[in-house]
Structures are given as structure tokens and as C-alpha cells.
Amino acid sequence: MKQKILILGAGFAGMWAALSAARLTALHERNDIEITVLAPQPELRVRPRFYEKKVETLVSPLMPLFNVTGVNFLQGEAQRIDAQGKCVWYRNAQNESTIEHYDRLVIATGSYLRRDRVKGAAEHAFDLDQLETALRLEQHINQLGQQPDSAARNTVVVCGGGFTGIEVATELPHRLRAILGEGGAPRVIVVERGNVIGGRYSEALRDVIREASDELGIEWRLGAEVAEVDEQGIILADGERIPSSTVIWTVGVQASELTSQIAAQRDAQGRLHVNEFLQVPGYDDVFATGDVARATTDDKGNIALMTCQHAIMLGRFVGHNAAASLLGVEPLTYRQVNYVTCLDLGGWGAVYTEGWEQEVKLTRAEAKKLKLSITSELIYPPKADRKIAFETADPLAAFV
Ligand SMILES: Cc1cc2nc3c(=O)[nH]c(=O)nc-3n(C[C@H](O)[C@H](O)[C@H](O)COP(=O)(O)OP(=O)(O)OC[C@H]3O[C@@H](n4cnc5c(N)ncnc54)[C@H](O)[C@@H]3O)c2cc1C
């Protein structure tokens, strides 16, 4: 009887996990191990680009790639993991409750944005978290020009000044000017709890973000807390109201709720703690990867971030190790020593840093060129060619 590796999720981590597991079983010429990806769609949704225009185009089909590499695809959404019974209950494409058994389970269901912690945010704010929500925001922005001129129409409030908040805020001035036309007077306001711009980042990176913000005319409300979002805009904790018909929520990313079904240690963001082989301690047959895994990246104790940079590599290692455990092969210790940041700063350009200390290496047009090559080439799935797919899925190869 065939043994089964079941991978939940077809994002960066899930897709690379499938290719890497398929690579190792092919190398060992084993046809008795089946690799199946279970996800709502057989496509990679390129979340890091959701602040851009034409969101509907930011997907990449996966069936051609899965077909040439021998990966099965099951369309559906996992609902319940039965770790004792080694099976997953899921809703299939016909909305029927169905069961799938596994010998090794890889949880790669990513993360989602929680908007329920502030009154009115879930009902009245937009976000960029998923394809559908980012599309809704884009459609809303595109029709602002047809609304009567008002302070609320012309003002976009971005809640949270982290990377996602900064990328969308810096992207907007140019887009709003084109949509609102002459005399539109667009304003972009970032509301940030911290007292300095980019307080979580290195001083050098902070300086660049500040310079770009100033040049683009972005306003920051620092040390400010959003108390409520309503149809007219936001109300800050100090009572100030900012009229806005476009409030964008960017804070509060959490690991997929499925992680709560495994009785194991999780961090504040709901990520499952994993060992060096990306197994969940206490469950030899359950692995976690990408945004659902809290993994140590190096010997210095740095922890993987919820980034696609980490998800891609975590995916390659987890697929290898899930297959290795069935093949009786030694697993590989997950290591990802290099860490870089490439932050889009809209019309100003971008900034590229290296290392966990975030040393600024490139800025403006040079960094923008690099950002474009990362987001439009590097993070996309490999070509649907078995040899290329397996070469790039090797966790020890030098690919990013
Ligand atoms: C606006 C934005 C900007 C970003 N910018 C950057 C950036 O510049 N650089 C960077 O490195 N990272 C960035 N990120 C983060 C990056 O997108 C994530 O870290 C990355 O997508 C994580 O990959 P993943 O495979 O773990 O999860 P995902 O890519 O989210 O994939 C999860 C997969 O699981 C599936 N799934 C979910 N629930 C279920 C279920 N119950 N059953 C079955 N399947 C399920 C989903 O459909 C999807 O296929 C950004 C994210 C956002 C939202």
C-alpha cells in the first residue's frame, strides 16, 4: 500500500514542500509514496504584491507544475485535524465533508489578519491580506474619483506602520493623484502606536523610511492608537476623529487557526514551535512550515519571520524531511542564515538591507530594480519542467 504525505496549503511553503518531497522520493526511485496538496485553489497567490495594482493578476497556476512532478492536488479546505487517527477532515469543492488519511502531515496553511480587536475594524476597514480583500480595496480606490470631493474621500488612513503599512502608504500618493485628478488633494495618514517611524527597524532603515515618507508627503500619527473605525473614518484613543472613506488595516497577523488543533506549544502569533527538522515536538508524523511554524533559523537563535523569504526555504526543508522520514533517510536541519529586507517605497524607490541588523545596502531606483526582480521573478513558482523544479526544490541548493 502507498504511504501518503499530505500537505495542507498551496502557498509558498506548501508548494515548495510538495516539490521538495517529490524530488527526494524521485531520487530514491520510490513510487510507493504519494504526495498530495490540499488547498482551496491550485494556484499560488502572491501575497507580498497585494499592495500593487491589478491584484487579480497576482496568482500563478500550479497544476502544470504539480502534473510534471507527480504531485496530487485535492481541492478543499481543511477543517479538522485528527492527529491520533492520522486524518484530516475537509470541505471539498462540492462543500461536502470528506476525510483524507496521512502517514505524514505538513501544515502550511499560512496566516491571516485579525481585524476583530478594534471596534468597527472588521466591518469598515479594508485590508491587503488575501486576494479577495485586496481586490475589494483596489476596486474601492478606483471608484473614489467618481465620489464628490470631500476630506473623507481624499484621505486614506493606514492603520499600522509596519512593512505592509509602509508599502501600501508609499504606493498610494501616486495612485490617488491619478484617480482623484487635478485638485483632488490626496492625503495618506499612517497611524502608528510607536513613537518613532519604523521603531522596530535599524536606525539606518528608519532614516530611509522617514526620508521617503517626507518626500512623498505621507503624514504619520505617532504614539497614536485607533479606538474605533466607522463609516466616517477612524476615532483615535485621544478622541480625535479623522474623516476617511478608506481605512486600511495592516496589524495583527496570526497563524492559521488549524494550528490550535495540535496540542503543542504555540507562540503569541499562534505559530507551532517546531524542532530543527520542522517537526512538531510530540508528533513525529506532523510537521509545520511557513507562517504557521516558529523555527530557529541559525545558531544565533534568530527565529524565522512570517515572510515569504522564510516560507520558501521552510517549505523546501519540510518537504525533504517529511519524505526522508518515510524513506528512512537522515533529515536535514533547517538553516537559513542570510536574511534580507527589500521594502518598496512607492514613487521614492525602495530600500534593500542585509542581515538581521538591517544594514542598508541599496536605496531608491537601484533597490527598486531589485525589488521588482524579487517580486516578479524570484518568488514565483519554477517553470513546469520536472528537472528545473527538482533542482530548485533542493533545500541545500543555493537558490533563494
Ligand atoms: C500585503 C502583504 C505584503 C507582504 N510583503 C512581504 C514581503 O515584502 N516580503 C516577504 O517576504 N513576505 C511578505 N509578506 C508575507 C508573505 O506573503 C507570507 O509570509 C507568505 O505568504 C507565507 O507563506 P505560507 O505558504 O506560509 O502561507 P500563504 O502564502 O498564506 O499560503 C497559505 C496557503 O494555505 C491555504 N489554506 C489556508 N487555510 C487552509 C485550510 N484550512 N485548508 C487548506 N488550505 C488552506 C491558502 O489557500 C494558501 O494556499 C506579505 C504579506 C502580505 C499579506
Coordinates of N, CA, C and O in Angstrom, one line a residue, residues 10 61 67 73 292 324:
A10 N -1.4 25.6 -0.3 CA -0.6 25.7 -1.6 C 0.0 27.1 -1.7 O 0.1 27.6 -2.8
P61 N -0.8 29.7 -11.6 CA -1.4 28.3 -11.6 C -0.3 27.3 -11.2 O 0.8 27.4 -11.6
N67 N 1.6 18.5 -12.1 CA 1.4 17.4 -13.1 C 2.8 16.8 -13.5 O 3.0 15.6 -13.5
F73 N -3.3 16.9 -6.4 CA -3.9 18.1 -5.8 C -5.4 17.7 -5.4 O -6.1 17.1 -6.2
V292 N 3.0 29.2 9.7 CA 2.5 28.5 10.9 C 3.6 27.9 11.8 O 3.3 27.3 12.8
A324 N 11.9 12.2 3.9 CA 13.1 11.5 4.5 C 12.6 10.5 5.6 O 13.1 9.4 5.7

